[in-house]
Amino acid sequence: MSRNIPLLDLQKEFEMLKPELMPALEEVLSSARFIMGPQLDELNDHIQSLLGVKHHIPCANGTDALLIALKALDIQPGDEVITTPFTFVATAETIAFAGAVPVFTDIRSDTCLMDPNLIEERITEKTKAIIPVHLFGQMVPMEPVMTIAKKYGLKVIEDTAQAIGATQHGCFAGTIGDIGTISYFPSKNLGAYGDAGGIVTNNDSLAETCALIANHGQAHKYEHHLIGLNSRMDSLQAAILNVKIKYLEEWNILRAEKAAWYHKYLDPSVETPVTVPGNTHIYHQYTIKVDQRDALKEYLAGQGIATAVHYPIPLNEQPAIAALKLHGFPTPVAAKTAQRVLSLPMNQYLSEEDIRYVADAVNSFLNTKKSQSFQNSPTGSSV
Ligand SMILES: Cc1ncc(COP(=O)(O)O)c(C=O)c1O
């Protein structure tokens, strides 16, 4: 019997949280404090205590969080910033938007994360910062990144858009480098009901600068100390996040449970996500790698299973980035990975039966392909 298995289930989540969300939203609406309401301070307290970090600065989205971080760290036009090509466009787009130059290093094929062993060879006298991206819900090994940053006097921005609550040797994602940037985009593990983002840091002066930039550089009403942006988070989004954050830990544990079921039911020939030793993975995505990715995607759609490709084109091959005419360092692992990745349904509401259904469908597709290629091989056809 065919089912309908969504990637995410935000409608179900809303139905479950409705009794808590509606009064929280009503409070904002009836107070009419839509901008800079008390919900923002409450959110700051929640995030600071969850991550054990000194400052959380709310902003309009995760892209602005990156841009504000780059500006606060005084990244100037012509400066080089090393990052991964295997990420959402915002990571490199903001570097270029700040006038700086994104420099791409290749990734590891097992984890899809930036390979810290390849960072040093990309450093020049223009390099000012590194942006490791904690992709799919787990952290880039930070010890080697921080060692290189220290050796060359570089700043580190942890792109934590996909990894809020993930840890490495007990430290939360976003809290190890100079600044961590968070996205509360609706599909994230902690998602608002619209765009929202945040910046975390233990550095008082950076926190102050980020807060200023996010609000027109305004220290007091109509007194502007820095060139900034209108990048405030709405009170309504903060109110939603204040309700949802209480469930984040539980949801992250549930996602890890679903990942363990995938691992149990998927054929051992499937390349399943690999966790870096010392990491807790929060499975923002459960991304497998297969050779016939597009055909598998189509087959699964026919079985009522939603999937997504994160990401089909490495950033250095995107027209907008190619137009920048960068150094053009080859990143063959990222290029190959982009053709093989497929994210399977992952959300806290999937049952063991749902996961088994998805895994069985993946296995049966791959087994059919295996037997077809055997029949077409010289050995197969001679039998
Ligand atoms: C790795 C990464 N960085 C940055 C962003 C940008 O966040 P936002 O969509 O909130 O602007 C995203 C969002 O998908 C992301 O996945």
mmCIF file of N, CA and C and ligand atoms in Angstrom, residues 61-64 66 87-88 90-91 133 135 159 161-162 183-185 188 195-196 311, ligand 1:
data_model
loop_
_atom_site.group_PDB
_atom_site.id
_atom_site.type_symbol
_atom_site.label_atom_id
_atom_site.label_comp_id
_atom_site.label_asym_id
_atom_site.label_seq_id
_atom_site.Cartn_x
_atom_site.Cartn_y
_atom_site.Cartn_z
ATOM 1 N N ASN A 61 17.373 36.891 9.701
ATOM 2 C CA ASN A 61 17.510 35.562 9.071
ATOM 3 C C ASN A 61 18.966 35.109 9.176
ATOM 4 N N GLY A 62 19.218 33.866 8.785
ATOM 5 C CA GLY A 62 20.568 33.313 8.904
ATOM 6 C C GLY A 62 21.543 33.913 7.910
ATOM 7 N N THR A 63 21.036 34.415 6.793
ATOM 8 C CA THR A 63 21.903 35.066 5.804
ATOM 9 C C THR A 63 22.418 36.387 6.372
ATOM 10 N N ASP A 64 21.510 37.176 6.946
ATOM 11 C CA ASP A 64 21.941 38.428 7.582
ATOM 12 C C ASP A 64 22.906 38.134 8.732
ATOM 13 N N LEU A 66 25.161 35.917 8.920
ATOM 14 C CA LEU A 66 26.503 35.768 8.338
ATOM 15 C C LEU A 66 27.074 37.116 7.918
ATOM 16 N N THR A 87 27.391 23.688 0.441
ATOM 17 C CA THR A 87 26.556 24.322 1.450
ATOM 18 C C THR A 87 25.475 25.111 0.734
ATOM 19 N N PHE A 88 24.564 25.688 1.517
ATOM 20 C CA PHE A 88 23.565 26.581 0.945
ATOM 21 C C PHE A 88 24.280 27.865 0.500
ATOM 22 N N ALA A 90 23.958 30.930 0.857
ATOM 23 C CA ALA A 90 24.144 32.078 1.765
ATOM 24 C C ALA A 90 25.576 32.166 2.314
ATOM 25 N N THR A 91 26.205 31.014 2.546
ATOM 26 C CA THR A 91 27.537 31.019 3.157
ATOM 27 C C THR A 91 28.532 31.820 2.305
ATOM 28 N N VAL A 133 31.098 25.147 7.955
ATOM 29 C CA VAL A 133 29.622 25.001 7.961
ATOM 30 C C VAL A 133 29.278 23.661 8.608
ATOM 31 N N LEU A 135 27.225 21.201 8.542
ATOM 32 C CA LEU A 135 26.200 20.784 7.591
ATOM 33 C C LEU A 135 25.390 19.568 8.052
ATOM 34 N N ASP A 159 29.099 28.601 10.756
ATOM 35 C CA ASP A 159 27.754 28.639 10.173
ATOM 36 C C ASP A 159 26.966 27.476 10.791
ATOM 37 N N ALA A 161 23.651 27.276 10.905
ATOM 38 C CA ALA A 161 22.265 27.303 10.418
ATOM 39 C C ALA A 161 21.586 25.941 10.547
ATOM 40 N N GLN A 162 22.369 24.861 10.340
ATOM 41 C CA GLN A 162 21.760 23.523 10.295
ATOM 42 C C GLN A 162 22.080 22.697 11.535
ATOM 43 N N SER A 183 20.265 29.995 11.740
ATOM 44 C CA SER A 183 19.058 30.286 10.958
ATOM 45 C C SER A 183 17.872 29.652 11.674
ATOM 46 N N TYR A 184 16.810 30.427 11.817
ATOM 47 C CA TYR A 184 15.557 29.872 12.344
ATOM 48 C C TYR A 184 14.533 29.762 11.211
ATOM 49 N N PHE A 185 15.017 29.543 9.984
ATOM 50 C CA PHE A 185 14.129 29.313 8.838
ATOM 51 C C PHE A 185 13.154 28.189 9.220
ATOM 52 N N LYS A 188 14.190 24.511 9.685
ATOM 53 C CA LYS A 188 15.328 24.150 10.535
ATOM 54 C C LYS A 188 14.829 23.408 11.785
ATOM 55 N N ASP A 195 10.966 34.120 8.307
ATOM 56 C CA ASP A 195 12.421 34.247 8.406
ATOM 57 C C ASP A 195 12.832 34.759 9.788
ATOM 58 N N ALA A 196 13.922 34.216 10.295
ATOM 59 C CA ALA A 196 14.497 34.682 11.563
ATOM 60 C C ALA A 196 15.903 34.098 11.679
ATOM 61 N N TYR A 311 23.204 19.374 -1.867
ATOM 62 C CA TYR A 311 22.826 20.394 -2.815
ATOM 63 C C TYR A 311 23.253 19.927 -4.180
HETATM 64 C C1 LIG B 1 24.243 26.380 5.852
HETATM 65 C C2 LIG B 1 23.305 27.548 5.772
HETATM 66 N N1 LIG B 1 23.786 28.788 5.947
HETATM 67 C C3 LIG B 1 22.990 29.869 5.910
HETATM 68 C C4 LIG B 1 21.642 29.752 5.678
HETATM 69 C C5 LIG B 1 20.805 30.988 5.551
HETATM 70 O O1 LIG B 1 19.764 31.053 6.476
HETATM 71 P P1 LIG B 1 18.417 31.848 6.136
HETATM 72 O O2 LIG B 1 17.642 31.042 5.149
HETATM 73 O O3 LIG B 1 17.732 31.937 7.474
HETATM 74 O O4 LIG B 1 18.796 33.170 5.610
HETATM 75 C C6 LIG B 1 21.082 28.482 5.511
HETATM 76 C C7 LIG B 1 19.635 28.320 5.266
HETATM 77 O O5 LIG B 1 19.169 27.409 4.678
HETATM 78 C C8 LIG B 1 21.932 27.348 5.551
HETATM 79 O O6 LIG B 1 21.457 26.114 5.394
#
